[in-house]
Amino acid sequence: MTKVNIKQEESLSIKFSHQLSVADQRTLDLYFYLPTEMGISADTLNEEEYYHANIIGRRSYFSDALHLPLVQSRFVSLNKRTLEEFRLYLNLFAYQFAVAIETDAKQVRQLTEPEEFYPALLELSERARQLLKKFRRNEPEQDKWQSYFGHADNYLSWFCEQQLLKTLSTRPRSAEFADVKDQVVQYCRKENNYRELERKYNSQRTREDANRISNKMLLLRRLIQQGVVLKEDLKVLGVGLKKFVTGLATGLVMIVVSALIIKAQGFFSGLTLSLIMALSVIYAFREIFKEDIRNAMWRLIQRGRPRWSRTLTDTSTKKPVARQLIWLEFLRPKDIPNAVSLIMKHRHRQNKVESEVLHYRIQSKVNTKEFAAGYTQFQEQVVFSLIPFARHLERGKAKIYSEQDGKVSNESVERRYQVNLVVALKDGKQSVEYARYKITMNRSSIVELTESRLPDELNAV
């Protein structure tokens, strides 16, 4: 497994994920090369707005056995464990099980050919069935532990059913695989009967109201996240500095305005209409240029500085686990590292186009103390939405003409753009490792995400 995994998440989003261990210090850089013809730059895309609205992260304790019966190794000798330990291990398995099923279901939904879709769907259904079976095999006998197990069992059963039904709703039509569809539907019905008839987890009133069942399952998911998902405290950096820059810009503008007012008073004798008009013009220009000067000064001072800091805290122990610094800005050509420029020069000649570079950096420092409850790693998953990029793209208007037997026909073609993504990873004092991806996209979706070769002199992630 590579240190950083990058893949398509939804139709217009990509996700990177990586794991961090105790005492790790890691810097991860992502350079998005956006062709100039896309029309995306610092003038059309606000970095701060993009960060808050279109970059979504999730950080939680992690085990690399997502698809294995982790519960068997975690629930052995239950009588020797405390209630809190049981709950933490239960939550870890339930949360990672849900994340794994959700991830696999998204991958299945991206398949468009029936020959690929239906076998993958059947495999997903069987994987969910096997994991739930092994999970229930270790049901505790103690009454005080039953409620925690019941909450997790109820949620996982419902969540697996929902993911399978959602995937079925997007299936490509094919009569050849009707038996696969029937098998998956039968399994979903079986899970529904298990919850409602055998275990009676949800009342009839809750089952019959979509809002009630949805809100209840949301609450159960929050319960199983307890002690697994890390609490995030995000702070904006440079607030005081920004206030200082605002005051300095206002002061500089007022110096110029005051000088112009004094000159205007000397030029016009007494309070005349001409003087009033001149003062009005001066103050109007003050309001116009004050904002521009402040923005220019702030961008100059802020360049290269981290924008945000994040503290990750264990929700059970209330102890800080890691601290992160985050950068997001458009880079000037001279600010791009030489190795990244070398990677981009390695492209084919026809792909070398003018680009704007959007740089995202996340610098993580994990505490040297051990994690809670014997955890050894936590995972960070960050999803980048490319919808703001797609809004700037042109619709395909061109047509391709062809002739056959004297008849001329045409076919509309879509406009595609290629975004290059360069990843740079540095662990502690080790040398930097790189990777390059090509993201081919149009206005509606990511058409292809592929990894490209690097120059031989650079280390690959």
Coordinates of C-alpha atoms in Angstrom, one line a residue:
M1 CA 0.0 0.0 0.0
T2 CA 1.4 3.4 -0.9
K3 CA 1.8 6.1 1.7
V4 CA -0.9 8.3 0.0
N5 CA -3.8 6.9 -1.9
I6 CA -5.6 9.2 -4.4
K7 CA -8.8 8.1 -6.2
Q8 CA -12.0 9.5 -7.6
E9 CA -14.8 9.8 -5.0
E10 CA -17.9 11.1 -6.7
S11 CA -18.5 12.2 -10.3
L12 CA -16.7 15.6 -9.6
S13 CA -14.5 14.9 -6.6
I14 CA -11.3 13.2 -5.7
K15 CA -10.1 11.9 -2.3
F16 CA -6.7 11.4 -0.8
S17 CA -6.1 9.3 2.3
H18 CA -3.1 8.5 4.4
Q19 CA -2.2 7.1 7.8
L20 CA -0.2 8.6 10.5
S21 CA 1.4 6.9 13.5
V22 CA 2.7 8.0 16.9
A23 CA 5.4 10.7 16.6
D24 CA 5.1 11.1 12.9
Q25 CA 5.9 14.4 11.3
R26 CA 4.6 14.7 7.7
T27 CA 4.2 17.4 5.1
L28 CA 1.9 16.6 2.2
D29 CA 1.7 19.0 -0.8
L30 CA -0.8 18.9 -3.6
Y31 CA -0.2 21.0 -6.7
F32 CA -3.2 21.4 -9.0
Y33 CA -2.2 22.6 -12.4
L34 CA -5.3 24.2 -13.9
P35 CA -5.0 25.1 -17.6
T36 CA -5.4 28.9 -18.1
E37 CA -8.2 28.2 -20.6
M38 CA -10.3 27.0 -17.7
G39 CA -10.4 30.6 -16.5
I40 CA -9.6 29.7 -12.8
S41 CA -7.2 32.0 -10.9
A42 CA -6.9 34.0 -7.8
D43 CA -9.2 36.6 -9.4
T44 CA -12.1 34.1 -10.0
L45 CA -11.7 31.6 -7.2
N46 CA -11.4 32.7 -3.6
E47 CA -9.2 30.3 -1.8
E48 CA -10.8 30.8 1.7
E49 CA -14.3 30.2 0.3
Y50 CA -13.1 27.1 -1.6
Y51 CA -11.5 25.6 1.5
H52 CA -14.5 25.9 3.7
A53 CA -17.1 24.9 1.1
N54 CA -15.4 22.3 -1.0
I55 CA -12.6 20.6 1.0
I56 CA -14.1 18.1 3.5
G57 CA -11.9 16.0 5.8
R58 CA -12.4 13.1 8.1
R59 CA -9.9 11.9 10.7
S60 CA -10.3 8.8 12.8
Y61 CA -8.4 6.0 14.4
F62 CA -7.5 3.3 11.9
S63 CA -6.7 -0.4 11.5
D64 CA -5.5 -1.8 8.2
A65 CA -7.9 -4.7 8.4
L66 CA -11.0 -2.9 7.0
H67 CA -12.4 -6.0 5.3
L68 CA -11.2 -8.6 7.7
P69 CA -13.0 -10.0 10.8
L70 CA -11.3 -7.5 13.1
V71 CA -14.1 -8.0 15.6
Q72 CA -12.8 -11.5 16.3
S73 CA -9.4 -10.3 17.4
R74 CA -10.8 -7.4 19.3
F75 CA -13.6 -9.2 21.2
V76 CA -11.7 -12.1 22.5
S77 CA -11.8 -12.6 26.3
L78 CA -14.6 -10.1 26.7
N79 CA -14.9 -11.0 30.4
K80 CA -11.3 -9.7 30.9
R81 CA -12.2 -6.3 29.4
T82 CA -13.8 -3.3 30.9
L83 CA -17.0 -1.8 29.6
E84 CA -15.1 1.2 28.2
E85 CA -12.6 -1.0 26.3
F86 CA -15.4 -3.1 24.9
R87 CA -17.2 0.0 23.7
L88 CA -14.0 1.5 22.1
Y89 CA -13.2 -1.8 20.2
L90 CA -16.9 -2.1 19.2
N91 CA -17.0 1.4 17.9
L92 CA -13.7 1.0 16.0
F93 CA -15.0 -2.0 14.1
A94 CA -18.4 -0.6 13.5
Y95 CA -17.1 2.7 12.2
Q96 CA -14.5 1.1 9.9
F97 CA -17.0 -1.4 8.7
A98 CA -19.4 1.4 7.7
V99 CA -16.6 3.4 6.0
A100 CA -15.4 0.2 4.1
I101 CA -18.9 -0.6 2.8
E102 CA -19.5 3.0 1.8
T103 CA -16.2 3.2 0.0
D104 CA -16.8 -0.1 -1.9
A105 CA -20.4 0.9 -2.8
K106 CA -19.1 4.1 -4.3
Q107 CA -16.6 2.2 -6.4
V108 CA -19.3 -0.2 -7.6
R109 CA -21.6 2.7 -8.6
Q110 CA -18.9 4.0 -10.9
L111 CA -19.0 0.9 -13.0
T112 CA -21.2 1.4 -16.1
E113 CA -20.8 -2.0 -17.9
P114 CA -23.2 -4.8 -16.6
E115 CA -20.5 -7.4 -16.9
E116 CA -18.5 -5.4 -14.3
F117 CA -21.2 -3.9 -12.2
Y118 CA -23.3 -7.0 -11.2
P119 CA -20.4 -9.3 -10.1
A120 CA -19.0 -6.4 -8.1
L121 CA -22.4 -5.8 -6.5
L122 CA -22.8 -9.4 -5.6
E123 CA -19.3 -9.5 -4.1
L124 CA -20.2 -6.4 -2.1
S125 CA -23.4 -8.0 -0.8
E126 CA -21.6 -11.2 0.2
R127 CA -18.8 -9.2 2.0
A128 CA -21.4 -7.3 4.0
R129 CA -23.2 -10.5 4.8
Q130 CA -20.0 -12.3 6.0
L131 CA -18.9 -9.4 8.2
L132 CA -22.3 -8.9 9.8
K133 CA -22.4 -12.7 10.5
K134 CA -19.0 -12.7 12.2
F135 CA -19.9 -9.5 14.1
R136 CA -23.1 -11.0 15.5
R137 CA -21.4 -14.3 16.4
N138 CA -19.6 -12.3 19.1
E139 CA -22.6 -10.8 20.7
P140 CA -21.9 -10.2 24.4
E141 CA -24.1 -11.9 27.1
Q142 CA -23.8 -9.1 29.7
D143 CA -26.9 -7.0 29.8
K144 CA -25.0 -3.8 30.4
W145 CA -23.1 -4.3 27.2
Q146 CA -26.1 -5.4 25.1
S147 CA -27.3 -1.8 24.4
Y148 CA -24.0 -0.8 22.9
F149 CA -23.9 -3.9 20.7
G150 CA -27.6 -3.3 19.7
H151 CA -26.9 0.2 18.6
A152 CA -24.0 -0.8 16.4
D153 CA -25.9 -3.9 15.0
N154 CA -29.0 -1.8 14.2
Y155 CA -27.0 0.8 12.4
L156 CA -24.7 -1.5 10.4
S157 CA -27.7 -3.6 9.3
W158 CA -29.6 -0.5 8.1
F159 CA -26.5 1.1 6.5
C160 CA -25.6 -2.0 4.5
E161 CA -29.2 -2.3 3.3
Q162 CA -29.2 1.4 2.3
Q163 CA -25.9 1.2 0.4
L164 CA -27.0 -1.9 -1.5
L165 CA -30.4 -0.4 -2.4
K166 CA -28.7 2.9 -3.5
T167 CA -26.3 1.0 -5.6
L168 CA -29.1 -1.0 -7.2
S169 CA -30.9 2.2 -8.0
T170 CA -28.0 3.2 -10.3
R171 CA -27.6 -0.2 -11.9
P172 CA -27.2 -0.5 -15.7
R173 CA -30.2 -2.3 -17.2
S174 CA -29.5 -5.9 -18.1
A175 CA -31.9 -8.9 -18.2
E176 CA -29.0 -11.3 -18.1
F177 CA -28.1 -10.4 -14.5
A178 CA -31.7 -10.4 -13.1
D179 CA -30.7 -13.2 -10.7
V180 CA -28.0 -11.1 -9.1
K181 CA -30.5 -8.3 -8.6
D182 CA -32.9 -10.7 -6.9
Q183 CA -30.2 -12.1 -4.6
V184 CA -29.3 -8.6 -3.4
V185 CA -32.9 -7.6 -2.9
Q186 CA -33.6 -10.8 -1.0
Y187 CA -30.6 -10.1 1.3
C188 CA -31.9 -6.5 1.9
R189 CA -35.3 -7.9 2.9
K190 CA -33.6 -10.4 5.2
E191 CA -31.8 -7.6 7.0
N192 CA -34.9 -5.5 7.2
N193 CA -36.8 -8.5 8.8
Y194 CA -33.9 -9.1 11.2
R195 CA -34.1 -5.5 12.5
E196 CA -37.8 -5.1 12.6
L197 CA -39.2 -8.6 13.4
E198 CA -36.4 -10.6 15.0
R199 CA -34.7 -7.9 17.1
K200 CA -37.4 -5.2 17.1
Y201 CA -34.8 -2.5 17.1
N202 CA -37.1 0.2 15.7
S203 CA -40.7 1.0 16.6
Q204 CA -43.4 0.9 13.9
R205 CA -43.8 4.7 14.1
T206 CA -40.1 5.2 13.5
R207 CA -40.1 2.7 10.6
E208 CA -43.0 4.3 8.8
D209 CA -41.5 7.8 9.0
A210 CA -38.4 8.4 6.7
N211 CA -37.4 11.5 8.7
R212 CA -37.5 9.6 12.0
I213 CA -35.6 6.6 10.9
S214 CA -33.0 8.8 9.2
N215 CA -32.5 10.9 12.3
K216 CA -32.3 7.9 14.5
M217 CA -29.6 6.3 12.3
L218 CA -27.7 9.6 12.3
L219 CA -27.7 9.5 16.1
L220 CA -26.5 5.9 16.1
R221 CA -23.7 6.8 13.8
R222 CA -22.6 9.5 16.1
L223 CA -22.6 7.1 19.0
I224 CA -20.4 4.6 17.2
Q225 CA -18.0 7.4 16.3
Q226 CA -17.4 8.2 19.9
G227 CA -13.8 7.5 20.7
V228 CA -12.9 6.7 17.1
V229 CA -13.4 10.0 15.1
L230 CA -11.1 12.7 16.4
K231 CA -12.5 16.1 17.4
E232 CA -11.3 18.9 15.2
D233 CA -10.6 22.4 16.4
L234 CA -9.9 24.7 13.4
K235 CA -8.5 28.2 13.9
V236 CA -7.9 30.9 11.4
L237 CA -4.3 32.1 11.5
G238 CA -3.2 35.7 11.1
V239 CA -6.3 37.4 12.4
G240 CA -4.4 40.0 14.4
L241 CA -2.0 40.5 11.5
K242 CA -4.9 41.1 9.1
K243 CA -6.3 43.7 11.4
F244 CA -2.9 45.4 11.5
V245 CA -2.7 45.3 7.7
T246 CA -6.2 46.8 7.5
G247 CA -5.2 49.6 9.9
L248 CA -2.0 50.2 8.0
A249 CA -3.7 50.4 4.6
T250 CA -6.3 52.8 6.0
G251 CA -3.5 55.0 7.5
L252 CA -1.6 55.1 4.2
V253 CA -4.8 56.0 2.3
M254 CA -5.7 58.7 4.8
I255 CA -2.2 60.3 4.5
V256 CA -2.8 60.7 0.8
V257 CA -6.3 61.8 1.3
S258 CA -5.3 64.4 3.9
A259 CA -2.6 65.8 1.6
L260 CA -5.1 66.1 -1.2
I261 CA -7.6 67.8 1.1
I262 CA -5.0 70.3 2.2
K263 CA -4.1 71.0 -1.4
A264 CA -7.8 71.4 -2.3
Q265 CA -8.4 73.9 0.5
G266 CA -5.4 75.9 -0.7
F267 CA -6.6 75.8 -4.3
F268 CA -10.2 76.8 -3.6
S269 CA -10.8 79.9 -1.5
G270 CA -13.5 79.4 1.2
L271 CA -16.2 76.8 1.3
T272 CA -17.4 76.7 -2.3
L273 CA -19.4 74.2 -4.4
S274 CA -16.2 73.4 -6.2
L275 CA -14.4 72.5 -3.0
I276 CA -17.3 70.3 -1.9
M277 CA -17.2 68.5 -5.3
A278 CA -13.4 68.0 -5.0
L279 CA -13.7 66.6 -1.5
S280 CA -16.5 64.2 -2.6
V281 CA -14.2 62.9 -5.4
I282 CA -11.3 62.5 -3.0
Y283 CA -13.4 60.5 -0.5
A284 CA -14.9 58.4 -3.3
F285 CA -11.4 57.5 -4.5
R286 CA -10.4 56.7 -0.9
E287 CA -13.2 54.1 -0.6
I288 CA -12.3 52.6 -3.9
F289 CA -8.6 52.2 -3.4
K290 CA -8.6 51.5 0.4
E291 CA -9.9 48.0 -0.2
D292 CA -7.6 47.3 -3.2
I293 CA -4.5 48.5 -1.3
R294 CA -5.5 46.4 1.8
N295 CA -6.1 43.2 -0.3
A296 CA -2.8 43.7 -2.2
M297 CA -0.8 44.2 1.0
W298 CA -2.5 41.2 2.7
R299 CA -1.9 38.9 -0.2
L300 CA 1.8 40.0 -0.3
I301 CA 2.3 39.5 3.5
Q302 CA 0.2 36.3 3.6
R303 CA 2.0 34.6 0.7
G304 CA 3.8 31.4 1.9
R305 CA 2.2 31.5 5.4
P306 CA -0.2 28.9 6.7
R307 CA -3.9 29.9 6.6
W308 CA -5.3 27.6 9.3
S309 CA -4.3 25.4 12.2
R310 CA -6.1 22.3 13.4
T311 CA -5.9 20.5 16.7
L312 CA -7.1 16.8 16.7
T313 CA -8.4 15.6 20.1
D314 CA -9.4 12.2 21.3
T315 CA -13.0 12.4 22.3
S316 CA -12.7 9.8 25.0
T317 CA -9.5 10.9 26.8
K318 CA -9.9 14.6 25.8
K319 CA -6.1 14.6 25.0
P320 CA -4.6 16.2 21.9
V321 CA -3.5 13.7 19.3
A322 CA -2.0 15.8 16.6
R323 CA -1.7 19.4 15.3
Q324 CA -1.8 20.4 11.7
L325 CA -1.1 23.5 9.7
I326 CA -2.9 24.1 6.4
W327 CA -1.9 26.2 3.4
L328 CA -4.1 27.0 0.3
E329 CA -3.0 29.6 -2.3
F330 CA -2.3 30.2 -5.9
L331 CA 1.5 30.1 -6.6
R332 CA 3.6 32.3 -8.8
P333 CA 5.9 30.3 -11.2
K334 CA 9.0 31.3 -9.2
D335 CA 7.5 29.9 -6.0
I336 CA 7.0 26.4 -7.5
P337 CA 9.7 23.9 -6.3
N338 CA 12.2 22.8 -8.9
A339 CA 11.3 19.1 -8.6
V340 CA 7.7 19.9 -9.2
S341 CA 8.6 21.9 -12.3
L342 CA 10.8 19.1 -13.5
I343 CA 7.9 16.7 -13.2
M344 CA 5.7 18.9 -15.3
K345 CA 8.4 19.4 -17.9
H346 CA 8.4 15.6 -18.3
R347 CA 5.0 15.8 -20.1
H348 CA 4.4 15.3 -23.8
R349 CA 4.9 18.4 -25.8
Q350 CA 1.3 18.6 -26.8
N351 CA 0.2 18.6 -23.2
K352 CA 2.4 21.6 -22.2
V353 CA -0.1 24.4 -21.8
E354 CA -0.1 27.5 -19.6
S355 CA -1.5 26.8 -16.2
E356 CA -2.4 28.4 -12.9
V357 CA -1.1 26.4 -9.9
L358 CA -3.3 26.0 -6.8
H359 CA -1.2 24.7 -3.9
Y360 CA -2.6 22.8 -0.9
R361 CA -0.3 21.8 1.9
I362 CA -1.0 20.1 5.2
Q363 CA 1.7 19.7 7.8
S364 CA 1.0 17.2 10.5
K365 CA 2.8 16.7 13.8
V366 CA 1.6 13.7 15.9
N367 CA 2.1 13.6 19.6
T368 CA 4.9 11.4 20.9
K369 CA 2.6 9.7 23.5
E370 CA 0.7 6.6 22.6
F371 CA -2.8 6.7 21.3
A372 CA -5.7 5.7 23.5
A373 CA -6.9 2.1 23.8
G374 CA -3.9 0.6 22.0
Y375 CA -4.5 2.3 18.7
T376 CA -1.4 2.6 16.5
Q377 CA -2.6 4.8 13.6
F378 CA -5.2 7.4 12.6
Q379 CA -6.3 7.9 9.1
E380 CA -7.0 11.2 7.4
Q381 CA -9.3 11.3 4.4
V382 CA -9.8 14.6 2.5
V383 CA -12.2 15.1 -0.4
F384 CA -11.7 17.9 -2.9
S385 CA -14.8 18.9 -4.9
L386 CA -14.0 20.0 -8.4
I387 CA -17.5 21.5 -8.9
P388 CA -16.2 25.1 -8.6
F389 CA -13.7 24.3 -11.4
A390 CA -16.4 22.8 -13.6
R391 CA -18.5 25.9 -13.3
H392 CA -15.9 27.8 -15.3
L393 CA -15.7 25.2 -18.1
E394 CA -17.2 25.6 -21.5
R395 CA -19.9 23.3 -22.8
G396 CA -19.0 21.2 -25.9
K397 CA -20.3 22.9 -29.0
A398 CA -18.2 21.3 -31.7
K399 CA -19.3 18.5 -34.0
I400 CA -17.5 15.8 -35.8
Y401 CA -18.6 15.0 -39.3
S402 CA -18.3 11.6 -41.0
E403 CA -19.4 10.2 -44.4
Q404 CA -20.6 6.8 -45.2
D405 CA -22.2 5.6 -48.5
G406 CA -22.5 9.2 -49.6
K407 CA -24.4 10.3 -46.4
V408 CA -22.9 12.9 -44.1
S409 CA -23.7 12.6 -40.4
N410 CA -22.4 14.4 -37.4
E411 CA -21.9 13.8 -33.7
S412 CA -21.6 16.3 -30.9
V413 CA -18.4 16.1 -28.8
E414 CA -17.8 17.3 -25.3
R415 CA -15.1 19.7 -24.3
R416 CA -12.6 18.0 -22.0
Y417 CA -9.8 19.5 -19.9
Q418 CA -6.8 17.9 -18.3
V419 CA -5.8 18.9 -14.8
N420 CA -2.4 17.7 -13.6
L421 CA -2.0 16.9 -9.9
V422 CA 1.5 16.6 -8.4
V423 CA 1.8 15.1 -5.0
A424 CA 4.9 15.7 -2.8
L425 CA 5.3 13.8 0.5
K426 CA 8.0 14.4 3.1
D427 CA 8.2 12.2 6.3
G428 CA 10.4 13.7 9.0
K429 CA 13.9 14.1 7.7
Q430 CA 13.5 11.6 4.9
S431 CA 13.8 12.7 1.2
V432 CA 10.7 14.0 -0.6
E433 CA 8.7 11.5 -2.6
Y434 CA 6.5 12.4 -5.5
A435 CA 3.6 11.3 -7.6
R436 CA 1.8 12.7 -10.6
Y437 CA -1.8 12.2 -11.7
K438 CA -3.8 13.3 -14.7
I439 CA -7.4 14.3 -14.1
T440 CA -9.5 14.4 -17.3
M441 CA -12.8 16.2 -16.7
N442 CA -15.7 17.9 -18.4
R443 CA -18.5 20.0 -17.0
S444 CA -20.4 17.1 -15.6
S445 CA -17.8 14.5 -14.3
I446 CA -14.3 13.3 -14.0
V447 CA -13.8 11.2 -17.1
E448 CA -10.5 9.6 -16.1
L449 CA -8.0 9.6 -13.2
T450 CA -4.6 8.0 -14.0
E451 CA -1.2 8.0 -12.5
S452 CA 1.7 9.1 -14.7
R453 CA 5.4 8.2 -14.8
L454 CA 8.0 10.4 -13.0
P455 CA 11.5 11.3 -14.1
D456 CA 13.9 8.6 -13.1
E457 CA 15.9 10.9 -10.7
L458 CA 12.9 11.4 -8.4
N459 CA 11.6 9.1 -5.7
A460 CA 8.0 7.8 -6.1
V461 CA 5.5 7.8 -3.3

